[in-house]
Amino acid sequence: MSDLDHVFSAQGPLAETIPGYRARLQQQEMAHAIAEAIKHNRQLVAEAGTGTGKTFAYLVPALLSGGKVIISTGTKTLQDQLFNRDLPAVRDALKVPVTVAMLKGRANYVCHFHLQRAMSEGKFYSREDAAYVHKIQAFAENSATGDKSELTSVPESATVWPAVTSTRDNCVGQECAFYKECFVMEARKRALAADVVVVNHHLFFADVMLRDEGVAELLPSANTVIFDEAHQLPEVAGMFFGEGYSTSQLMELARDAHNEYLTTVKDCTALPEATTALEKAVRDFRLIFAYEGARLPVQKVLALRNFDDAYATMQEKLTELANVLESQAARDPAVENCWQRALALQVLLQRWIAATDTNLVRWVEVFSQSVQLHATPLSVAEGFSKQLNAQPRAWIFTSATLAVKSDFSHYLAQMGLQEATTGHWDSPFNYGQQGLFYAPQGMPEPNSAGYAAAVAAMALPVIKASRGRAFVLCTSLRAMRELHALLKDAFSSEGLEYPLLMQGDTARSELLERFRQLGNAVLVGSQSFWEGVDVRGEALSAVIIDKLPFAPPDDPVLSARIDKMNAEGKNAFMEYQLPYAVITLKQGAGRLIRDERDRGVLMICDPRLITKPYGRRIWQSLPPMRRTRNVEDVVEFFASSPIDPA
């Protein structure tokens, strides 16, 4: 038996030290593949079904490799879980002298400079913020890390945080009086010295492109880079391999420059005039867009009435502010920082409006208070492959959802992974016994007027049979709100007392905790609940999906990618849109069965699963559950399930 086999065996160190550990052949095989990739500096794309234990499968060979390892996760929540729970457990089990560190973006750490300024100015959005800032000050004086996630008494959504943390724009760097005690710099030092560093995807790609968050310093010495939840990488990489800016950056610049007038250059009367003028120009620019939530291609944006004039005025007022700041920059590092930001924003504004790169899709996203102007690459493959080939190291990409029927070609093409080997390991769960896949009969076409009502009507007997305990996952916020209203009426008219929750009622973590505690709730959600949600046990016994999750064809980036692929003679639907829908659907379906004891019904209402030729390709990519089209089988399944009455 090899050392790796022993570690994962029923008598090995993991089984001895980790409660509930069970030896799994799939986990062991995956760990061997990752160890080989690390040993030979290869690229490995590894799909592991739910329950495989992929975290341990990559942690064990990574910790035993003896080299420096960067592990990137999908979210800060997973990052905290990996650093605080999984990594220490495996390290202790293996008894290896490995040092570990966690690195987050600078906005996650209290900034001494901005905290002191906020305290001295005493201007806050609310009384709560005024109270919170004293808690943050006490925390900053006693914390070893300054990581705001450790201060649980101040909500992460509190409006005080931007005032007491730094951004890439407003950090004054080595000129700061608090540079030696800076939490961000300390986090980077720990990361540079550590054997294993845990980051997240946004931080990784922001740093690769912007060289600002500390990862760029880590990469040259890293022998292995591991991406968990790697299915998220194409979208995240696209955000950072492109260009763009938000009008909120202009407003923040104006605000910070005005603060410098109040505290540092009070005699410069031209400064408040320039900041006020820029703020007005930005607000006027926002007003030319009709409503929030819009995602508009550049052709529609440029055709808007008054767009050219409003954009030119914004550029003009930014230039005027930059000139005033330049005249005062020598007087204080913070003023000079504002001037440098103004110069950088001038370049971004000019570059976006005059872009000629045919690989970039220009588009605009409208929010209630701001406008984001994007230039997104049609493909991240070329940009990312440069990172892959910069120097020899192992690159591991793992997720439960990377392939379509064990075919990885879509993902490999997206990420430029021409040299990668692939591996697929099925879930160890017995889906044939644990799950039932139900596709109802008689559903109308998804674009028909009465579709939501039909979904609600078909879902109701399933919810009754499962006695609540259900997720209803929707492909849009509009469908979510409509289905919630329909189910609310149906529950009322039929006297059903299952608690009905909806995404947005409160923070996602609080909503999930309520769902778990209630035990018989129905939660209607959209994108936030399709992945990264783990509800084990009987509290979640049915997952109902309204439609196949095809990306909206009017999305500016998707539309441009489709046009480009079709122009190249490719089949954009089969090569891009369908794989995207399958991977997303697998994520949603993966919410249902989370451990060996879970049982439940997966219901997909979309009739295209049955009526379209591509439907077979979709359902064959899902877990191998017993399939039915009869609701009586659903009722019988739950009648035989060991679910206690609510």
XYZ file of C-alpha atoms in Angstrom:
646
model
C 0.000 0.000 0.000
C 1.385 3.427 -0.967
C 1.666 6.259 1.556
C -1.260 8.017 -0.127
C -3.414 4.875 -0.024
C -2.666 4.483 3.679
C -3.653 8.106 4.421
C -7.094 7.569 2.842
C -7.665 4.042 4.151
C -10.139 3.093 6.869
C -7.172 2.607 9.235
C -5.264 5.722 8.142
C -4.607 9.041 9.896
C -7.690 10.735 8.424
C -9.974 7.989 9.779
C -8.223 8.103 13.163
C -8.473 11.864 13.714
C -11.440 13.232 11.725
C -14.951 12.418 13.081
C -17.233 10.845 10.497
C -14.454 10.179 7.958
C -15.213 7.352 5.526
C -12.784 5.807 3.051
C -13.913 6.409 -0.556
C -12.253 4.870 -3.603
C -13.120 7.915 -5.735
C -11.385 10.245 -3.277
C -8.293 8.054 -3.205
C -8.074 7.854 -7.015
C -8.532 11.627 -7.344
C -5.771 12.245 -4.789
C -3.384 10.029 -6.813
C -4.163 11.987 -10.004
C -3.516 15.296 -8.212
C -0.270 13.980 -6.672
C 0.948 12.980 -10.160
C 0.058 16.396 -11.580
C 1.940 18.127 -8.753
C 4.958 15.853 -9.164
C 5.254 16.501 -12.905
C 4.046 20.156 -13.009
C 0.995 19.296 -15.101
C -2.427 20.832 -15.629
C -5.273 18.671 -14.310
C -9.004 19.325 -14.701
C -10.851 17.116 -12.209
C -14.615 16.740 -11.853
C -15.699 15.006 -8.653
C -19.345 14.298 -7.891
C -20.961 15.468 -4.655
C -19.721 13.433 -1.696
C -16.380 12.467 -3.246
C -14.533 14.565 -0.682
C -12.559 16.603 -3.190
C -11.259 19.025 -0.537
C -9.311 16.269 1.242
C -8.400 14.766 -2.142
C -6.388 17.869 -3.035
C -5.300 18.925 0.472
C -3.469 15.685 1.288
C -1.177 15.591 -1.786
C -0.738 19.376 -1.571
C 0.445 19.238 2.050
C 2.663 16.216 1.388
C 4.255 17.758 -1.729
C 6.733 19.882 0.210
C 6.333 22.870 -2.112
C 4.526 26.195 -1.845
C 0.817 25.883 -2.652
C -1.820 28.519 -3.469
C -5.420 27.349 -3.040
C -8.137 29.555 -4.512
C -11.796 29.092 -3.547
C -15.040 30.384 -5.025
C -16.122 32.626 -2.126
C -14.803 34.207 1.053
C -17.127 31.899 3.033
C -15.475 28.803 1.519
C -12.094 30.461 2.040
C -12.806 30.853 5.772
C -14.094 27.261 5.996
C -11.009 25.873 4.273
C -8.585 27.898 6.391
C -10.309 27.505 9.761
C -11.647 23.941 9.505
C -10.425 21.698 6.670
C -6.761 22.709 6.446
C -6.033 22.424 10.198
C -7.836 19.056 10.344
C -5.773 17.531 7.515
C -2.518 19.094 8.724
C -3.052 17.710 12.222
C -3.972 14.276 10.851
C -0.855 14.109 8.665
C 1.360 15.648 11.381
C 3.239 17.722 8.801
C 5.025 20.963 9.820
C 3.248 23.087 7.213
C 2.607 26.791 7.767
C -0.646 28.191 6.404
C -1.960 31.711 5.778
C -5.086 33.325 4.387
C -5.055 36.366 2.133
C -8.131 38.429 1.267
C -8.664 41.633 -0.664
C -7.731 44.823 1.158
C -11.387 45.793 1.695
C -11.595 42.920 4.223
C -9.060 44.480 6.602
C -9.549 47.476 8.894
C -7.387 50.407 7.735
C -5.816 52.402 10.602
C -5.553 55.541 8.429
C -9.185 55.604 7.335
C -10.433 54.482 10.758
C -8.663 57.420 12.421
C -10.031 59.823 9.805
C -13.584 58.491 10.245
C -13.304 58.853 14.024
C -12.016 62.419 13.794
C -14.608 63.545 11.235
C -17.522 61.861 13.044
C -19.730 61.835 9.923
C -21.743 58.631 9.550
C -24.821 57.456 7.652
C -26.650 56.381 10.799
C -26.520 56.112 14.575
C -25.726 52.419 14.134
C -22.586 53.295 12.173
C -21.522 55.776 14.852
C -21.823 52.980 17.422
C -20.152 50.414 15.177
C -17.055 52.568 14.623
C -16.183 52.408 18.334
C -16.424 48.609 18.220
C -14.175 48.613 15.140
C -11.652 50.839 16.901
C -11.479 48.485 19.896
C -11.188 45.535 17.507
C -8.334 47.190 15.590
C -6.432 47.801 18.822
C -6.628 44.141 19.885
C -6.837 42.083 16.678
C -3.836 40.260 15.260
C -5.267 40.219 11.725
C -7.733 43.123 11.360
C -9.951 40.784 9.289
C -13.469 42.196 9.565
C -15.031 38.711 9.386
C -13.722 38.164 12.935
C -15.778 41.104 14.245
C -19.177 39.413 14.162
C -20.898 42.153 16.203
C -20.666 44.508 13.200
C -22.667 43.179 10.195
C -20.679 42.684 7.015
C -23.313 44.798 5.233
C -22.907 47.766 7.636
C -22.421 51.031 5.718
C -19.563 52.001 8.035
C -17.111 49.484 6.539
C -16.144 51.475 3.397
C -15.208 54.382 5.670
C -12.782 52.298 7.761
C -11.207 50.082 5.092
C -9.031 50.980 2.121
C -9.382 50.390 -1.599
C -6.756 50.084 -4.286
C -7.577 53.680 -5.176
C -7.468 55.404 -1.790
C -4.571 53.552 -0.105
C -1.662 55.991 0.333
C 0.893 53.165 0.501
C 4.318 53.739 2.042
C 3.482 57.383 2.693
C 0.934 56.257 5.313
C 1.756 57.051 8.945
C 0.404 53.586 9.871
C 2.334 51.662 7.202
C 4.332 49.593 9.711
C 1.189 48.369 11.504
C -0.933 47.935 8.350
C -3.097 44.804 8.532
C -2.981 44.356 4.744
C 0.815 44.422 4.690
C 0.979 42.015 7.633
C -1.360 39.600 5.837
C 0.888 39.740 2.770
C 4.011 39.079 4.849
C 2.377 36.031 6.427
C 1.331 34.789 2.993
C 4.842 35.208 1.577
C 6.307 33.192 4.440
C 3.661 30.421 4.469
C 3.807 27.031 2.749
C 0.078 27.042 1.904
C -1.875 30.221 1.148
C -5.681 30.333 0.806
C -7.121 33.049 -1.464
C -10.350 33.435 -3.465
C -10.909 33.655 -7.228
C -11.690 37.380 -7.295
C -8.523 38.150 -5.364
C -6.412 35.847 -7.537
C -7.471 37.371 -10.843
C -7.604 40.946 -9.579
C -4.025 40.561 -8.541
C -2.831 38.771 -11.650
C -4.126 41.716 -13.676
C -3.710 44.664 -11.278
C -0.677 43.521 -9.243
C -2.277 45.014 -6.160
C -3.426 42.404 -3.679
C -0.259 40.437 -2.914
C -0.804 37.306 -5.032
C 1.624 38.497 -7.725
C 4.393 38.311 -5.140
C 3.313 34.775 -4.217
C 3.041 33.272 -7.707
C 6.758 33.158 -8.617
C 7.522 30.921 -5.624
C 4.392 28.732 -5.919
C 4.911 25.152 -7.067
C 1.189 24.381 -7.220
C -1.995 26.403 -7.782
C -5.305 24.702 -6.939
C -8.676 26.164 -7.951
C -11.659 24.761 -6.037
C -15.130 25.547 -7.470
C -13.261 25.983 -10.760
C -16.490 26.189 -12.799
C -16.664 29.853 -11.701
C -13.314 30.790 -13.276
C -14.398 31.730 -16.834
C -16.797 34.392 -15.540
C -14.444 35.708 -12.851
C -11.478 35.809 -15.231
C -13.588 37.685 -17.791
C -14.250 40.423 -15.244
C -10.553 41.042 -14.693
C -9.070 40.316 -18.117
C -11.297 43.057 -19.471
C -11.366 46.748 -18.708
C -13.908 49.197 -17.399
C -14.946 51.379 -14.524
C -17.937 52.395 -12.431
C -19.280 55.904 -11.992
C -19.150 55.168 -8.255
C -15.352 55.432 -8.584
C -15.801 59.002 -9.791
C -18.160 59.790 -6.920
C -15.743 58.274 -4.395
C -12.906 60.335 -5.861
C -15.003 63.502 -5.547
C -15.910 62.610 -1.954
C -12.311 61.855 -0.968
C -11.024 65.000 -2.656
C -13.640 67.069 -0.810
C -12.532 65.469 2.481
C -8.969 66.600 1.710
C -10.273 70.135 1.266
C -11.963 69.971 4.682
C -8.919 68.551 6.476
C -5.734 69.392 4.565
C -6.049 72.137 1.914
C -8.769 74.388 3.354
C -7.442 77.422 1.482
C -7.975 75.832 -1.960
C -11.479 77.123 -2.707
C -11.338 75.756 -6.269
C -11.365 72.183 -4.917
C -14.936 72.013 -3.533
C -16.192 73.716 -6.714
C -14.482 71.040 -8.838
C -15.762 68.122 -6.724
C -19.335 69.460 -6.778
C -19.180 69.889 -10.561
C -17.940 66.319 -11.064
C -20.638 64.883 -8.780
C -23.334 66.735 -10.743
C -21.910 65.511 -14.068
C -21.924 61.901 -12.826
C -25.521 62.157 -11.562
C -26.631 63.698 -14.868
C -24.924 60.850 -16.723
C -26.783 58.260 -14.622
C -30.113 59.957 -15.420
C -29.841 59.312 -19.162
C -30.373 55.580 -18.418
C -34.024 54.741 -17.877
C -34.025 52.007 -15.237
C -31.782 49.913 -13.021
C -31.002 46.305 -13.812
C -30.436 46.963 -17.521
C -27.495 45.374 -19.353
C -27.062 47.260 -22.618
C -24.736 46.635 -25.589
C -22.583 49.561 -26.659
C -24.647 50.135 -29.828
C -27.781 50.917 -27.761
C -25.806 52.975 -25.267
C -24.190 55.216 -27.883
C -27.607 55.770 -29.492
C -29.148 57.103 -26.263
C -30.288 60.697 -26.337
C -27.718 63.039 -24.714
C -25.190 60.224 -24.166
C -22.366 61.939 -26.049
C -22.854 65.273 -24.278
C -23.210 63.725 -20.817
C -20.116 61.552 -21.291
C -18.058 64.486 -22.580
C -19.154 66.650 -19.623
C -18.134 63.908 -17.203
C -14.694 63.741 -18.837
C -14.387 67.525 -18.783
C -15.257 67.858 -15.082
C -12.891 65.019 -14.206
C -10.077 66.833 -16.041
C -10.846 70.065 -14.193
C -10.696 68.246 -10.840
C -7.421 66.562 -11.838
C -5.887 69.967 -12.638
C -6.881 71.385 -9.235
C -5.553 68.322 -7.435
C -2.257 68.549 -9.321
C -1.754 72.089 -8.019
C -2.120 70.821 -4.428
C -0.574 67.344 -4.690
C 2.777 68.257 -3.149
C 1.142 69.367 0.100
C -0.036 65.935 1.332
C 0.263 62.247 0.276
C -3.525 61.777 0.411
C -4.055 64.719 -1.971
C -1.417 63.309 -4.317
C -3.239 59.951 -4.159
C -6.469 61.669 -5.281
C -4.608 63.315 -8.156
C -3.136 59.971 -9.304
C -6.591 58.388 -9.150
C -8.019 61.208 -11.264
C -5.312 60.656 -13.889
C -5.989 56.894 -13.966
C -9.742 57.473 -14.334
C -9.132 59.918 -17.178
C -7.336 57.127 -19.033
C -10.150 54.629 -18.329
C -12.879 57.002 -19.523
C -11.023 57.754 -22.725
C -10.073 54.122 -23.351
C -13.654 52.876 -22.923
C -15.225 55.395 -25.278
C -12.523 54.949 -27.935
C -11.998 51.155 -27.665
C -11.064 49.412 -30.921
C -10.006 45.947 -29.659
C -12.234 43.453 -31.482
C -11.784 40.879 -28.682
C -13.488 43.225 -26.213
C -17.260 43.599 -25.938
C -18.283 47.012 -24.620
C -21.497 47.126 -22.606
C -23.132 48.949 -19.730
C -24.814 47.753 -16.534
C -27.220 50.157 -14.810
C -27.716 50.245 -11.029
C -29.898 52.487 -8.891
C -27.094 54.920 -8.023
C -24.357 54.109 -10.533
C -23.449 52.882 -13.995
C -20.748 50.312 -14.734
C -19.068 50.509 -18.121
C -17.504 47.179 -19.102
C -15.152 46.011 -21.824
C -15.246 42.214 -21.490
C -13.082 39.838 -23.566
C -14.888 37.437 -25.879
C -12.466 34.794 -24.633
C -10.174 34.573 -21.596
C -8.288 31.588 -23.034
C -5.391 33.580 -24.496
C -4.950 35.795 -21.438
C -5.087 32.916 -18.995
C -2.822 30.614 -21.000
C -0.050 33.210 -20.603
C -0.285 32.730 -16.835
C -0.301 28.946 -17.219
C 2.885 28.930 -19.237
C 4.804 31.650 -17.394
C 6.904 29.060 -15.538
C 6.702 25.352 -14.670
C 4.190 24.577 -11.925
C 1.169 22.364 -11.372
C -2.313 23.788 -12.009
C -5.283 21.886 -10.560
C -8.895 22.767 -11.487
C -11.617 20.952 -9.576
C -15.388 21.182 -9.169
C -18.474 18.996 -9.106
C -19.553 20.563 -12.416
C -17.034 20.997 -15.242
C -18.140 18.489 -17.894
C -21.106 17.591 -20.064
C -21.518 13.789 -19.988
C -17.808 13.484 -18.987
C -16.816 15.727 -21.935
C -14.548 18.578 -20.774
C -13.979 20.231 -24.177
C -16.188 23.253 -23.394
C -14.291 24.094 -20.201
C -10.843 23.399 -21.678
C -11.558 25.735 -24.595
C -12.895 28.478 -22.321
C -9.793 28.488 -20.130
C -7.127 27.814 -22.758
C -6.125 24.488 -21.187
C -4.722 22.756 -24.269
C -2.155 20.788 -22.267
C -4.470 19.644 -19.470
C -5.278 16.070 -18.571
C -8.794 15.411 -17.278
C -10.342 13.131 -14.710
C -13.932 12.370 -13.711
C -15.005 10.649 -10.508
C -18.659 9.806 -9.888
C -20.333 10.546 -6.597
C -20.224 7.648 -4.125
C -23.901 8.245 -3.302
C -26.489 5.671 -4.332
C -28.655 8.003 -6.415
C -30.826 5.122 -7.623
C -32.087 4.616 -4.075
C -31.615 8.093 -2.632
C -33.221 10.193 -5.358
C -36.094 10.424 -7.819
C -36.015 12.640 -10.911
C -39.492 13.886 -11.887
C -40.275 15.611 -15.213
C -44.011 16.475 -15.158
C -46.260 15.879 -18.147
C -48.411 18.510 -19.833
C -46.191 21.551 -19.262
C -46.595 24.462 -21.721
C -43.649 26.011 -23.584
C -41.365 28.008 -21.239
C -41.964 31.302 -23.074
C -45.759 31.025 -22.871
C -47.791 33.480 -20.790
C -49.104 30.932 -18.308
C -45.837 29.116 -17.692
C -45.232 30.319 -14.107
C -48.786 29.384 -13.140
C -48.248 25.898 -14.610
C -44.998 25.501 -12.635
C -46.773 26.481 -9.403
C -49.660 24.093 -10.130
C -47.325 21.168 -10.897
C -45.059 21.942 -7.927
C -47.891 22.038 -5.380
C -48.530 18.269 -5.144
C -44.762 17.684 -4.859
C -44.521 20.224 -2.016
C -47.489 18.544 -0.303
C -45.870 15.122 -0.692
C -42.553 16.374 0.714
C -44.432 18.280 3.451
C -42.637 21.499 2.615
C -38.842 20.947 2.878
C -38.257 22.305 -0.636
C -36.137 24.676 -2.686
C -37.862 26.256 -5.686
C -34.999 27.451 -7.913
C -35.805 30.009 -10.608
C -33.800 31.213 -13.575
C -34.676 34.889 -13.064
C -35.643 37.275 -10.274
C -38.887 38.049 -12.084
C -39.873 34.354 -12.185
C -38.864 34.016 -8.528
C -41.180 36.829 -7.420
C -44.050 35.543 -9.588
C -43.731 31.960 -8.323
C -43.490 33.129 -4.719
C -46.759 35.078 -5.112
C -48.498 32.125 -6.811
C -47.384 29.667 -4.123
C -48.405 32.090 -1.382
C -51.933 32.238 -2.822
C -52.038 28.455 -3.276
C -50.875 27.804 0.299
C -53.528 30.194 1.581
C -56.383 28.722 -0.464
C -55.477 25.115 0.451
C -54.721 25.844 4.110
C -51.074 24.783 3.854
C -49.001 26.118 6.742
C -45.504 25.550 5.388
C -43.337 28.655 5.986
C -42.702 30.342 2.612
C -39.350 32.141 2.309
C -37.916 34.133 -0.578
C -34.418 35.188 -1.540
C -33.910 38.826 -0.582
C -36.114 38.690 2.538
C -32.896 38.778 4.555
C -29.211 37.911 4.113
C -28.598 34.535 2.452
C -26.865 33.051 5.506
C -29.759 34.075 7.782
C -32.324 32.751 5.298
C -30.558 29.391 5.140
C -30.367 29.174 8.913
C -34.122 29.880 9.168
C -34.784 27.233 6.509
C -32.753 24.640 8.436
C -34.330 25.473 11.798
C -37.934 25.544 10.543
C -37.596 22.037 9.131
C -40.640 22.251 6.825
C -40.093 25.510 4.911
C -40.287 26.222 1.185
C -37.614 28.620 -0.075
C -38.034 30.319 -3.457
C -34.689 31.540 -4.784
C -32.793 32.587 -7.858
C -29.104 32.570 -8.770
C -27.786 32.865 -5.181
C -29.208 29.472 -4.235
C -28.165 27.432 -7.268
C -24.699 26.780 -5.843
C -22.624 27.040 -2.680
C -25.594 26.012 -0.503
C -25.329 22.944 1.739
C -28.500 21.802 3.551
C -28.142 18.232 4.770
C -30.888 16.036 6.148
C -34.655 16.088 5.812
C -35.035 19.899 5.914
C -34.347 19.832 2.149
C -36.152 16.921 0.511
C -37.216 18.417 -2.843
C -35.532 20.687 -5.367
C -37.919 22.145 -7.954
C -36.388 23.938 -10.970
C -38.622 26.105 -13.140
C -36.639 26.199 -16.418
C -33.431 24.995 -18.002
C -30.896 27.691 -17.074
C -29.883 28.949 -20.495
C -28.124 32.314 -20.274
C -30.417 35.105 -21.541
C -29.702 35.550 -25.283
C -29.990 39.350 -24.991
C -26.989 39.460 -22.634
C -24.471 41.696 -24.488
C -21.422 39.477 -23.900
C -23.215 36.215 -24.675
C -24.752 37.703 -27.809
C -21.326 38.814 -29.064
C -19.776 35.410 -28.299
C -22.589 33.639 -30.152
C -22.152 35.912 -33.196
C -18.383 35.310 -33.210
C -18.678 31.520 -32.924
C -21.333 31.316 -35.619
C -19.239 33.532 -37.908
C -16.353 31.075 -37.430
C -18.592 28.231 -38.610
C -19.097 26.772 -35.133
C -22.400 25.757 -33.559
C -22.650 28.275 -30.724
C -25.686 26.589 -29.206
C -24.131 23.127 -28.922
C -20.606 24.303 -28.131
C -21.362 27.150 -25.734
C -24.983 27.731 -24.685
C -25.884 24.087 -24.014
C -22.740 23.267 -21.963
C -23.305 26.442 -19.912
C -26.898 25.360 -19.164
C -25.837 21.801 -18.267
C -23.117 22.946 -15.839
C -25.502 25.410 -14.173
C -28.269 22.794 -13.954
C -25.869 20.299 -12.368
C -25.081 22.911 -9.715
C -28.771 23.414 -8.927
C -29.500 19.675 -8.883
C -26.502 19.196 -6.601
C -28.314 20.965 -3.752
C -30.536 17.917 -3.168
C -28.390 14.950 -2.085
C -25.587 16.098 0.233
C -24.662 12.932 2.144
C -25.226 9.174 2.256
C -28.453 9.473 4.265
C -30.186 12.191 2.231
C -33.225 11.269 0.138
C -35.234 13.533 -2.134
C -36.957 14.418 -5.397
C -35.473 16.553 -8.163
C -38.253 18.122 -10.261
C -37.415 19.940 -13.511
C -40.495 21.522 -15.036
C -39.101 22.546 -18.447
C -40.679 20.351 -21.184
C -37.671 20.908 -23.487
C -35.887 18.285 -21.393
C -38.170 15.729 -23.075
C -39.275 17.363 -26.342
C -35.963 18.684 -27.697
C -33.212 16.508 -29.214
C -30.646 18.069 -26.853
C -32.761 17.189 -23.782
C -31.271 13.696 -23.587
C -27.759 15.170 -23.421
C -28.878 17.297 -20.470
C -30.539 14.668 -18.304
C -27.769 12.165 -18.990
C -25.382 14.673 -17.358
C -27.432 14.711 -14.141
C -26.987 12.265 -11.223
C -28.291 8.777 -12.185
C -31.573 8.900 -10.279
C -34.621 6.797 -11.043
C -36.765 8.794 -13.478
C -40.518 9.303 -13.679
C -43.139 11.477 -15.341
C -45.929 10.553 -12.911
C -46.612 12.509 -9.748
C -47.966 9.323 -8.125
C -44.390 8.001 -8.051
C -43.331 11.153 -6.180
C -46.064 10.644 -3.594
C -45.076 6.988 -3.207
C -41.380 7.921 -2.887
C -42.083 10.264 0.019
C -44.531 7.840 1.610
C -41.709 5.321 1.806
C -39.139 7.889 2.982
C -38.110 7.982 6.637
C -39.384 11.536 7.100
C -41.031 12.364 10.389
C -44.332 14.271 10.173
C -43.947 18.036 10.666
